[in-house]
Amino acid sequence: MSQTLAGWSVQLLADTTTRLEVLRNDVLQAPAELGTLIGQTHAALMSANGVAAFTYIVILLLVGIGVEWLYWTYAYSPLRAIQSSPAASPRQALELALRQLALQVSGLALFTVAAIGASAAFSWPSGVHELVVAATLLLLVLRLAWMLIAALLAPGRGNLRLVPVADERAGCLAAVAMTVVCLLALGSFVPGVMERVGGASHVAGALRLLTTTAAALLLVIAAFAFFGSRGQGPRFPRSFVLALLVMAVYGIWLLNASAALLAAILAIVIALQIGLREIVFFFWQDDRDSVVPSIVLSATRFLVVLVALGVCAVAVDTPVLALAAAESPLVRFTLRLLGVATLALLTHVVWISIRSGIDQRLSRIRPRGPHAEPDEHSRLLTLLPLLRVSAAVLLVVMLVVSSLWALGIEITPVLAGAGVVGLALGFGAQALVRDVIAGVFYLAEDAFRIGEYIEAGGNTKGAVERITLRTVALRHHNGPLHFVPYGALGTVRNTSRDWVIEKFNLPLPIDVDSEKIRKLIKKVGEEMMADPEVGRFIMEPLKGKLYRVDPGVKIFRCKFRTAPGRQFDIRAQAYKRIEAALKRMDIGFADGKTVLLNPAPAASA
Amino acid sequence: MTLRSLRLVTGLVLMAFVTGHMVNLMLGMHSLAAMESWRPWLMGPWRSIAGQGLLVCSALIHLALGVYAIWVRRSLAMSKTDVVQLCLGLATPPLLLNHAVVMHMAGEVTPNFDATFGQMLAVYWSFSPGYAFQQLGVVMVVWIHAAVGLYSWLVLKPVWKRIGGMVLPVLFAVPILALLGFAEVGREVLEKLAGDPAWREHITANLRRVVAVTDPLNAMQSRLLWGYGMLVIVAFGVFGARVLRERLQRVTIDYDGGASAQGRRGLSILELSRLNDVPHAHVCSGRGRCGTCRVRIEAGPGSLSPMSEAERETLARVEAGAGERLACQARVTGSGVVATRLLPPWATV
């Protein structure tokens, strides 16, 4: 192990030396080669070919400028309108910046397309067409970079700034960023053309070295100038980390250019992924409960990775299209993995929007306490969690199936197999299916909600405590918990809906005045109705009337209507109050005594 | 005649000349012979005494007005269009001088020198291509300068709505077609040089006559260039001195919506807006023509420069109310000015 490591280190050092030697060589030979290059260019220019090429270039410029000017005669007013609108929140600023960017990029695209398109019409001297296209692209990159930087930092337009930076710093930062972009663009476009057209590889190498070194130095200086320590208390300064990163990437670049690019992209992606949550929520700080930022966050995360992959592919000169057409299994697998990742992202976005929608709704209608009365939301309280689970299951199943499909695994046999197995299982799980479907209908028809007291078809009764896909849990008033499958629920007698009528009998002695008692009961009913404690549950006040006359007993039947579940307390109250009222009138309840009356003895005759 | 209209008229004269020249070049797409046969009609009038006088006077006046504009500038708070016009305008004389001197003077210093298209094209395409680059550059510079100038004048006119859609494409087609003509006829000239020894001999003989008088011409050119350079430097010097002298005298102005701007005393309200990034409409970029920059002065009208005749005219034309001023003309000479911008920053005419 240690030997491998040592060997690898030696190899690395040797590579480094070679590479540094090449760089040194480039720098040493560059001046002489540059002289030759300039001489060649001058000679090429000072000829009929040179004049023709220059004429064409001027025509291209005029075509591009003309088309873009025409565009701006229409687009300038909207741009001014965007630039001078006040942005109340960071999100609004983002919207405005995006609109501004769209306007500007359209103009730039028109310029580029017009220039490059027109360039196809001319017969160029050899090598010049490539030069022209490269120059147009360089212009495109530089202008695009400036548009992005201006959109982010908006120097001079505090209202549109997306990055929270002070006014006086924004301009500076923008200038530094643009300089770095310029250097890097110069270092990546010009040397290639020099090598291919002019054959001046040493000058190209030296130019690359020069621009990259300057960019790295500028970045390090900028890191120390712009990134102070953050927050409270001593923390490791970000500036130092940043400078270290830049130097590390630069060091890698010295050894291997494309590796450095990959490293830089990796660093940027990691930094973005770490900071993305904060960035996204910075723009949605006014409504943090909304679903949108979560979706935006996950989509952006995915997009960052995707863009990074794309840039990497371009950076290491992967012929993407050729690869896609090639039959290499690894490449196909990778592409399919990308497809799966896209599916996963889509599923994630859908899941987040469903979940946060349901959760928000739930948190809004959640009852105040565990023993609170069931209210009009209880059906939603019942259905929403069910819906959430079902959606999760459905999404996962869909994701799995479509991922398999995206991976190129033939899913028809799987589905067919699943169909056969499903058939077999289906016979076995008939009851299960019946339960589930019956449950759906019970809930859809709003037969019961959580908290309601129901009596099911069997002998089970109790308050609905929990609703699952297959069963409902009923808490009997004595404590036991029944788990009733929906299939066995049968007729449901829901005693918690709207109102209940309670009736009870009042046996009184036979000699009481019925009309007086009726009035007494009515009065008690009115008193109860007026009582703040119980009155609010009574929907129809207590009334009573003579119901039956038995030997020695007059039975009065009393009746009242209350909110469900309140009838027992209120009946007890009614008894109490009636008893007190009777006592005040000195009437007792009918006693069970039977009075035997002895008829008067007849005369003895 | 105001300076403004003088600049416009001289500019239009120059543009007419340049257009004629360009159209003549366009004929190169047909043939060299077509160019030569149309030359008397397209370029001839300018060779007459009156034409030449008009052209030279216009050029000198236009140039002088340009330098004067720098001379009297108060700040560099210009619109992008103005920066472009200034730079292109300044670049024109040095680029054009050589061509003008050769065409106008060579004929006078050298006997029977004929400045035909064939002659000049042979020089550009074969004998000294360096001049060609200069001329190509000048086509672009002069034409964009002219097009921008014409556009900013016409766009304020009501008629622009009707003719704008036709004029703009023509503005860009002219130089493109002229350059195409130049490229096409170049090929023809090269072939003719190779295949027609008599013509070649004629051209070289002509050329030798010019080369013989190169020295006095060059001396004259460099004297003119020096003079021009000094003029521009002096103009910038006067401008810089004014800025330096006034830099310590600061004034502040408040706008509607709580914005405020600070700057040197003597700047116009519009220049203060631009220097401080206060959004402010200005279609004609501060020439007092369009009236889009007008403001209502809510306080401190005494701290503003008095109204000029041009400003009064423009204000009357846009039917401005009492207490309104053109922000590009009203210069702030003291503090306490409060102005309300009357048009949104994206306003058009």
PDB file of C-alpha atoms in Angstrom, chain B residues 27-260:
ATOM      1  CA  LEU B  27     -22.547  50.053 -58.041  1.00  0.00           C
ATOM      2  CA  GLY B  28     -19.320  48.109 -57.660  1.00  0.00           C
ATOM      3  CA  MET B  29     -21.515  45.076 -57.199  1.00  0.00           C
ATOM      4  CA  HIS B  30     -22.311  45.471 -60.889  1.00  0.00           C
ATOM      5  CA  SER B  31     -18.947  46.505 -62.327  1.00  0.00           C
ATOM      6  CA  LEU B  32     -16.144  49.017 -62.157  1.00  0.00           C
ATOM      7  CA  ALA B  33     -17.421  50.583 -65.371  1.00  0.00           C
ATOM      8  CA  ALA B  34     -20.813  51.235 -63.779  1.00  0.00           C
ATOM      9  CA  MET B  35     -19.104  52.973 -60.872  1.00  0.00           C
ATOM     10  CA  GLU B  36     -17.137  55.192 -63.185  1.00  0.00           C
ATOM     11  CA  SER B  37     -20.082  56.018 -65.413  1.00  0.00           C
ATOM     12  CA  TRP B  38     -22.272  57.049 -62.474  1.00  0.00           C
ATOM     13  CA  ARG B  39     -19.505  59.013 -60.792  1.00  0.00           C
ATOM     14  CA  PRO B  40     -20.223  62.317 -62.539  1.00  0.00           C
ATOM     15  CA  TRP B  41     -23.835  62.141 -61.370  1.00  0.00           C
ATOM     16  CA  LEU B  42     -23.272  60.983 -57.832  1.00  0.00           C
ATOM     17  CA  MET B  43     -19.962  62.620 -56.963  1.00  0.00           C
ATOM     18  CA  GLY B  44     -19.703  65.277 -59.653  1.00  0.00           C
ATOM     19  CA  PRO B  45     -21.861  67.936 -58.019  1.00  0.00           C
ATOM     20  CA  TRP B  46     -19.551  67.948 -55.022  1.00  0.00           C
ATOM     21  CA  ARG B  47     -16.567  68.594 -57.281  1.00  0.00           C
ATOM     22  CA  SER B  48     -18.018  71.871 -58.501  1.00  0.00           C
ATOM     23  CA  ILE B  49     -16.905  75.064 -56.797  1.00  0.00           C
ATOM     24  CA  ALA B  50     -20.220  75.517 -55.003  1.00  0.00           C
ATOM     25  CA  GLY B  51     -20.430  71.856 -53.996  1.00  0.00           C
ATOM     26  CA  GLN B  52     -16.873  71.772 -52.772  1.00  0.00           C
ATOM     27  CA  GLY B  53     -17.331  74.996 -50.852  1.00  0.00           C
ATOM     28  CA  LEU B  54     -20.526  73.740 -49.236  1.00  0.00           C
ATOM     29  CA  LEU B  55     -18.881  70.442 -48.330  1.00  0.00           C
ATOM     30  CA  VAL B  56     -15.747  71.955 -46.825  1.00  0.00           C
ATOM     31  CA  CYS B  57     -17.691  74.607 -44.939  1.00  0.00           C
ATOM     32  CA  SER B  58     -20.114  72.025 -43.594  1.00  0.00           C
ATOM     33  CA  ALA B  59     -17.295  69.731 -42.514  1.00  0.00           C
ATOM     34  CA  LEU B  60     -15.439  72.537 -40.777  1.00  0.00           C
ATOM     35  CA  ILE B  61     -18.545  73.908 -39.086  1.00  0.00           C
ATOM     36  CA  HIS B  62     -19.716  70.463 -37.982  1.00  0.00           C
ATOM     37  CA  LEU B  63     -16.284  69.693 -36.561  1.00  0.00           C
ATOM     38  CA  ALA B  64     -16.071  73.057 -34.842  1.00  0.00           C
ATOM     39  CA  LEU B  65     -19.512  72.555 -33.323  1.00  0.00           C
ATOM     40  CA  GLY B  66     -18.458  69.141 -32.071  1.00  0.00           C
ATOM     41  CA  VAL B  67     -15.361  70.542 -30.417  1.00  0.00           C
ATOM     42  CA  TYR B  68     -17.406  73.426 -29.055  1.00  0.00           C
ATOM     43  CA  ALA B  69     -19.831  70.931 -27.524  1.00  0.00           C
ATOM     44  CA  ILE B  70     -16.938  69.458 -25.564  1.00  0.00           C
ATOM     45  CA  TRP B  71     -15.759  72.946 -24.691  1.00  0.00           C
ATOM     46  CA  VAL B  72     -19.042  73.889 -23.036  1.00  0.00           C
ATOM     47  CA  ARG B  73     -19.774  70.529 -21.449  1.00  0.00           C
ATOM     48  CA  ARG B  74     -20.333  70.588 -17.728  1.00  0.00           C
ATOM     49  CA  SER B  75     -20.103  66.892 -16.953  1.00  0.00           C
ATOM     50  CA  LEU B  76     -19.550  63.499 -18.492  1.00  0.00           C
ATOM     51  CA  ALA B  77     -23.017  62.390 -17.462  1.00  0.00           C
ATOM     52  CA  MET B  78     -24.053  61.487 -20.979  1.00  0.00           C
ATOM     53  CA  SER B  79     -26.336  58.900 -22.439  1.00  0.00           C
ATOM     54  CA  LYS B  80     -24.759  55.938 -24.210  1.00  0.00           C
ATOM     55  CA  THR B  81     -25.766  57.403 -27.563  1.00  0.00           C
ATOM     56  CA  ASP B  82     -23.957  60.625 -26.755  1.00  0.00           C
ATOM     57  CA  VAL B  83     -20.800  58.784 -25.761  1.00  0.00           C
ATOM     58  CA  VAL B  84     -20.918  56.876 -29.033  1.00  0.00           C
ATOM     59  CA  GLN B  85     -21.464  60.068 -31.019  1.00  0.00           C
ATOM     60  CA  LEU B  86     -18.658  61.873 -29.228  1.00  0.00           C
ATOM     61  CA  CYS B  87     -16.133  59.069 -29.715  1.00  0.00           C
ATOM     62  CA  LEU B  88     -17.063  58.398 -33.342  1.00  0.00           C
ATOM     63  CA  GLY B  89     -17.123  62.107 -34.119  1.00  0.00           C
ATOM     64  CA  LEU B  90     -13.681  62.605 -32.607  1.00  0.00           C
ATOM     65  CA  ALA B  91     -12.299  59.598 -34.481  1.00  0.00           C
ATOM     66  CA  THR B  92     -13.574  60.724 -37.873  1.00  0.00           C
ATOM     67  CA  PRO B  93     -11.173  63.571 -38.844  1.00  0.00           C
ATOM     68  CA  PRO B  94      -7.906  61.660 -38.270  1.00  0.00           C
ATOM     69  CA  LEU B  95      -9.241  58.629 -40.130  1.00  0.00           C
ATOM     70  CA  LEU B  96     -10.671  60.621 -43.006  1.00  0.00           C
ATOM     71  CA  LEU B  97      -7.951  63.208 -43.385  1.00  0.00           C
ATOM     72  CA  ASN B  98      -5.698  61.106 -45.572  1.00  0.00           C
ATOM     73  CA  HIS B  99      -8.431  60.290 -48.064  1.00  0.00           C
ATOM     74  CA  ALA B 100      -9.694  63.847 -48.206  1.00  0.00           C
ATOM     75  CA  VAL B 101      -6.243  65.322 -48.675  1.00  0.00           C
ATOM     76  CA  VAL B 102      -5.328  62.869 -51.399  1.00  0.00           C
ATOM     77  CA  MET B 103      -8.592  63.370 -53.262  1.00  0.00           C
ATOM     78  CA  HIS B 104      -8.767  67.127 -53.054  1.00  0.00           C
ATOM     79  CA  MET B 105      -5.167  68.216 -52.968  1.00  0.00           C
ATOM     80  CA  ALA B 106      -3.480  65.678 -55.206  1.00  0.00           C
ATOM     81  CA  GLY B 107      -5.457  66.977 -58.127  1.00  0.00           C
ATOM     82  CA  GLU B 108      -4.259  70.479 -57.477  1.00  0.00           C
ATOM     83  CA  VAL B 109      -0.602  69.745 -56.706  1.00  0.00           C
ATOM     84  CA  THR B 110      -0.190  67.107 -59.414  1.00  0.00           C
ATOM     85  CA  PRO B 111      -1.031  67.923 -62.989  1.00  0.00           C
ATOM     86  CA  ASN B 112      -3.397  65.511 -64.778  1.00  0.00           C
ATOM     87  CA  PHE B 113      -3.875  63.202 -61.833  1.00  0.00           C
ATOM     88  CA  ASP B 114      -7.245  61.560 -62.267  1.00  0.00           C
ATOM     89  CA  ALA B 115      -8.758  60.352 -59.046  1.00  0.00           C
ATOM     90  CA  THR B 116     -10.896  57.616 -60.545  1.00  0.00           C
ATOM     91  CA  PHE B 117     -12.430  54.756 -58.568  1.00  0.00           C
ATOM     92  CA  GLY B 118     -10.168  52.366 -60.459  1.00  0.00           C
ATOM     93  CA  GLN B 119      -7.118  54.276 -59.340  1.00  0.00           C
ATOM     94  CA  MET B 120      -8.084  54.374 -55.673  1.00  0.00           C
ATOM     95  CA  LEU B 121      -9.317  50.774 -55.603  1.00  0.00           C
ATOM     96  CA  ALA B 122      -6.058  49.601 -57.124  1.00  0.00           C
ATOM     97  CA  VAL B 123      -4.230  51.406 -54.337  1.00  0.00           C
ATOM     98  CA  TYR B 124      -6.431  49.871 -51.658  1.00  0.00           C
ATOM     99  CA  TRP B 125      -6.518  46.342 -53.002  1.00  0.00           C
ATOM    100  CA  SER B 126      -3.024  45.994 -54.313  1.00  0.00           C
ATOM    101  CA  PHE B 127      -0.468  48.717 -53.769  1.00  0.00           C
ATOM    102  CA  SER B 128      -0.959  49.726 -50.138  1.00  0.00           C
ATOM    103  CA  PRO B 129      -3.709  47.824 -48.356  1.00  0.00           C
ATOM    104  CA  GLY B 130      -2.987  49.750 -45.159  1.00  0.00           C
ATOM    105  CA  TYR B 131      -5.105  52.630 -46.475  1.00  0.00           C
ATOM    106  CA  ALA B 132      -7.955  50.241 -47.106  1.00  0.00           C
ATOM    107  CA  PHE B 133      -8.224  49.417 -43.417  1.00  0.00           C
ATOM    108  CA  GLN B 134      -8.364  53.088 -42.643  1.00  0.00           C
ATOM    109  CA  GLN B 135     -11.122  53.629 -45.193  1.00  0.00           C
ATOM    110  CA  LEU B 136     -13.135  50.627 -44.058  1.00  0.00           C
ATOM    111  CA  GLY B 137     -12.911  51.880 -40.510  1.00  0.00           C
ATOM    112  CA  VAL B 138     -14.009  55.300 -41.601  1.00  0.00           C
ATOM    113  CA  VAL B 139     -17.040  53.947 -43.423  1.00  0.00           C
ATOM    114  CA  MET B 140     -18.231  52.321 -40.236  1.00  0.00           C
ATOM    115  CA  VAL B 141     -17.398  55.254 -37.983  1.00  0.00           C
ATOM    116  CA  VAL B 142     -18.865  57.955 -40.200  1.00  0.00           C
ATOM    117  CA  TRP B 143     -21.951  56.053 -41.095  1.00  0.00           C
ATOM    118  CA  ILE B 144     -22.845  55.062 -37.548  1.00  0.00           C
ATOM    119  CA  HIS B 145     -22.243  58.652 -36.436  1.00  0.00           C
ATOM    120  CA  ALA B 146     -24.506  59.902 -39.204  1.00  0.00           C
ATOM    121  CA  ALA B 147     -27.168  57.252 -38.652  1.00  0.00           C
ATOM    122  CA  VAL B 148     -27.314  57.887 -34.911  1.00  0.00           C
ATOM    123  CA  GLY B 149     -27.517  61.628 -35.514  1.00  0.00           C
ATOM    124  CA  LEU B 150     -30.261  61.295 -38.100  1.00  0.00           C
ATOM    125  CA  TYR B 151     -32.156  58.816 -35.962  1.00  0.00           C
ATOM    126  CA  SER B 152     -32.076  60.979 -32.835  1.00  0.00           C
ATOM    127  CA  TRP B 153     -33.335  63.921 -34.872  1.00  0.00           C
ATOM    128  CA  LEU B 154     -36.080  62.048 -36.712  1.00  0.00           C
ATOM    129  CA  VAL B 155     -37.304  59.917 -33.840  1.00  0.00           C
ATOM    130  CA  LEU B 156     -38.697  63.037 -32.161  1.00  0.00           C
ATOM    131  CA  LYS B 157     -40.792  63.904 -35.189  1.00  0.00           C
ATOM    132  CA  PRO B 158     -44.350  62.648 -35.476  1.00  0.00           C
ATOM    133  CA  VAL B 159     -43.575  61.522 -38.994  1.00  0.00           C
ATOM    134  CA  TRP B 160     -41.171  58.896 -37.643  1.00  0.00           C
ATOM    135  CA  LYS B 161     -44.070  56.659 -36.720  1.00  0.00           C
ATOM    136  CA  ARG B 162     -44.889  56.311 -40.387  1.00  0.00           C
ATOM    137  CA  ILE B 163     -41.476  56.298 -42.012  1.00  0.00           C
ATOM    138  CA  GLY B 164     -39.364  54.800 -39.215  1.00  0.00           C
ATOM    139  CA  GLY B 165     -39.948  51.238 -40.308  1.00  0.00           C
ATOM    140  CA  MET B 166     -38.571  52.067 -43.760  1.00  0.00           C
ATOM    141  CA  VAL B 167     -35.791  54.455 -42.835  1.00  0.00           C
ATOM    142  CA  LEU B 168     -34.024  52.263 -40.276  1.00  0.00           C
ATOM    143  CA  PRO B 169     -33.377  49.303 -42.596  1.00  0.00           C
ATOM    144  CA  VAL B 170     -32.212  51.698 -45.320  1.00  0.00           C
ATOM    145  CA  LEU B 171     -29.824  53.327 -42.851  1.00  0.00           C
ATOM    146  CA  PHE B 172     -28.146  49.998 -42.331  1.00  0.00           C
ATOM    147  CA  ALA B 173     -28.462  48.674 -45.845  1.00  0.00           C
ATOM    148  CA  VAL B 174     -26.505  51.585 -47.334  1.00  0.00           C
ATOM    149  CA  PRO B 175     -23.080  50.900 -45.750  1.00  0.00           C
ATOM    150  CA  ILE B 176     -23.489  47.129 -45.974  1.00  0.00           C
ATOM    151  CA  LEU B 177     -24.280  47.292 -49.677  1.00  0.00           C
ATOM    152  CA  ALA B 178     -21.478  49.807 -50.218  1.00  0.00           C
ATOM    153  CA  LEU B 179     -18.992  47.503 -48.533  1.00  0.00           C
ATOM    154  CA  LEU B 180     -20.261  44.568 -50.555  1.00  0.00           C
ATOM    155  CA  GLY B 181     -19.737  46.665 -53.659  1.00  0.00           C
ATOM    156  CA  PHE B 182     -16.248  47.488 -52.470  1.00  0.00           C
ATOM    157  CA  ALA B 183     -15.458  43.797 -51.963  1.00  0.00           C
ATOM    158  CA  GLU B 184     -16.926  42.758 -55.335  1.00  0.00           C
ATOM    159  CA  VAL B 185     -15.252  45.460 -57.352  1.00  0.00           C
ATOM    160  CA  GLY B 186     -11.994  44.691 -55.537  1.00  0.00           C
ATOM    161  CA  ARG B 187     -11.945  41.283 -57.137  1.00  0.00           C
ATOM    162  CA  GLU B 188     -12.554  42.835 -60.549  1.00  0.00           C
ATOM    163  CA  VAL B 189      -9.784  45.380 -60.032  1.00  0.00           C
ATOM    164  CA  LEU B 190      -7.313  42.663 -59.055  1.00  0.00           C
ATOM    165  CA  GLU B 191      -8.180  40.668 -62.157  1.00  0.00           C
ATOM    166  CA  LYS B 192      -7.843  43.730 -64.323  1.00  0.00           C
ATOM    167  CA  LEU B 193      -4.479  44.561 -62.808  1.00  0.00           C
ATOM    168  CA  ALA B 194      -3.249  41.083 -63.592  1.00  0.00           C
ATOM    169  CA  GLY B 195      -4.802  40.783 -67.056  1.00  0.00           C
ATOM    170  CA  ASP B 196      -4.579  44.292 -68.519  1.00  0.00           C
ATOM    171  CA  PRO B 197      -0.955  45.507 -68.600  1.00  0.00           C
ATOM    172  CA  ALA B 198      -1.921  48.796 -70.243  1.00  0.00           C
ATOM    173  CA  TRP B 199      -4.311  49.670 -67.465  1.00  0.00           C
ATOM    174  CA  ARG B 200      -1.796  48.578 -64.899  1.00  0.00           C
ATOM    175  CA  GLU B 201       0.791  50.827 -66.516  1.00  0.00           C
ATOM    176  CA  HIS B 202      -1.663  53.732 -66.454  1.00  0.00           C
ATOM    177  CA  ILE B 203      -2.387  53.178 -62.758  1.00  0.00           C
ATOM    178  CA  THR B 204       1.253  52.900 -61.738  1.00  0.00           C
ATOM    179  CA  ALA B 205       2.169  55.991 -63.694  1.00  0.00           C
ATOM    180  CA  ASN B 206      -0.574  57.894 -61.961  1.00  0.00           C
ATOM    181  CA  LEU B 207       0.533  56.518 -58.657  1.00  0.00           C
ATOM    182  CA  ARG B 208       4.111  57.581 -59.267  1.00  0.00           C
ATOM    183  CA  ARG B 209       2.927  61.137 -59.755  1.00  0.00           C
ATOM    184  CA  VAL B 210       1.178  61.074 -56.388  1.00  0.00           C
ATOM    185  CA  VAL B 211       4.114  59.454 -54.650  1.00  0.00           C
ATOM    186  CA  ALA B 212       6.273  62.278 -55.968  1.00  0.00           C
ATOM    187  CA  VAL B 213       4.228  64.784 -54.014  1.00  0.00           C
ATOM    188  CA  THR B 214       3.806  62.604 -50.957  1.00  0.00           C
ATOM    189  CA  ASP B 215       6.119  64.631 -48.811  1.00  0.00           C
ATOM    190  CA  PRO B 216       4.322  67.984 -48.985  1.00  0.00           C
ATOM    191  CA  LEU B 217       0.991  66.180 -48.657  1.00  0.00           C
ATOM    192  CA  ASN B 218       2.187  64.289 -45.622  1.00  0.00           C
ATOM    193  CA  ALA B 219       3.554  67.439 -44.095  1.00  0.00           C
ATOM    194  CA  MET B 220       0.231  69.143 -44.640  1.00  0.00           C
ATOM    195  CA  GLN B 221      -1.618  66.197 -43.169  1.00  0.00           C
ATOM    196  CA  SER B 222       0.480  66.106 -40.071  1.00  0.00           C
ATOM    197  CA  ARG B 223       0.093  69.869 -39.607  1.00  0.00           C
ATOM    198  CA  LEU B 224      -3.674  69.508 -39.853  1.00  0.00           C
ATOM    199  CA  LEU B 225      -3.653  66.563 -37.487  1.00  0.00           C
ATOM    200  CA  TRP B 226      -1.590  68.447 -34.985  1.00  0.00           C
ATOM    201  CA  GLY B 227      -3.912  71.389 -35.185  1.00  0.00           C
ATOM    202  CA  TYR B 228      -6.926  69.152 -34.715  1.00  0.00           C
ATOM    203  CA  GLY B 229      -5.307  67.343 -31.836  1.00  0.00           C
ATOM    204  CA  MET B 230      -4.454  70.600 -30.097  1.00  0.00           C
ATOM    205  CA  LEU B 231      -8.001  71.836 -30.604  1.00  0.00           C
ATOM    206  CA  VAL B 232      -9.484  68.727 -29.045  1.00  0.00           C
ATOM    207  CA  ILE B 233      -7.007  68.819 -26.178  1.00  0.00           C
ATOM    208  CA  VAL B 234      -7.794  72.462 -25.503  1.00  0.00           C
ATOM    209  CA  ALA B 235     -11.512  71.728 -25.583  1.00  0.00           C
ATOM    210  CA  PHE B 236     -11.083  68.891 -23.120  1.00  0.00           C
ATOM    211  CA  GLY B 237      -8.765  71.113 -21.086  1.00  0.00           C
ATOM    212  CA  VAL B 238     -11.395  73.818 -20.814  1.00  0.00           C
ATOM    213  CA  PHE B 239     -13.960  71.198 -19.856  1.00  0.00           C
ATOM    214  CA  GLY B 240     -11.616  69.653 -17.280  1.00  0.00           C
ATOM    215  CA  ALA B 241     -10.710  73.033 -15.832  1.00  0.00           C
ATOM    216  CA  ARG B 242     -14.393  73.864 -15.433  1.00  0.00           C
ATOM    217  CA  VAL B 243     -15.049  70.598 -13.682  1.00  0.00           C
ATOM    218  CA  LEU B 244     -12.069  71.117 -11.380  1.00  0.00           C
ATOM    219  CA  ARG B 245     -13.000  74.713 -10.622  1.00  0.00           C
ATOM    220  CA  GLU B 246     -16.567  73.845  -9.777  1.00  0.00           C
ATOM    221  CA  ARG B 247     -15.924  70.572  -8.020  1.00  0.00           C
ATOM    222  CA  LEU B 248     -16.040  72.056  -4.543  1.00  0.00           C
ATOM    223  CA  GLN B 249     -19.265  73.922  -5.011  1.00  0.00           C
ATOM    224  CA  ARG B 250     -21.823  71.247  -4.285  1.00  0.00           C
ATOM    225  CA  VAL B 251     -25.543  71.574  -4.640  1.00  0.00           C
ATOM    226  CA  THR B 252     -28.286  69.165  -3.642  1.00  0.00           C
ATOM    227  CA  ILE B 253     -31.633  68.687  -5.271  1.00  0.00           C
ATOM    228  CA  ASP B 254     -34.597  66.671  -4.060  1.00  0.00           C
ATOM    229  CA  TYR B 255     -37.015  64.752  -6.243  1.00  0.00           C
ATOM    230  CA  ASP B 256     -40.447  63.328  -5.837  1.00  0.00           C
ATOM    231  CA  GLY B 257     -40.548  59.927  -4.207  1.00  0.00           C
ATOM    232  CA  GLY B 258     -37.804  60.809  -1.717  1.00  0.00           C
ATOM    233  CA  ALA B 259     -34.903  60.592  -4.159  1.00  0.00           C
ATOM    234  CA  SER B 260     -32.186  63.186  -4.027  1.00  0.00           C
TER     235      SER B 260
END
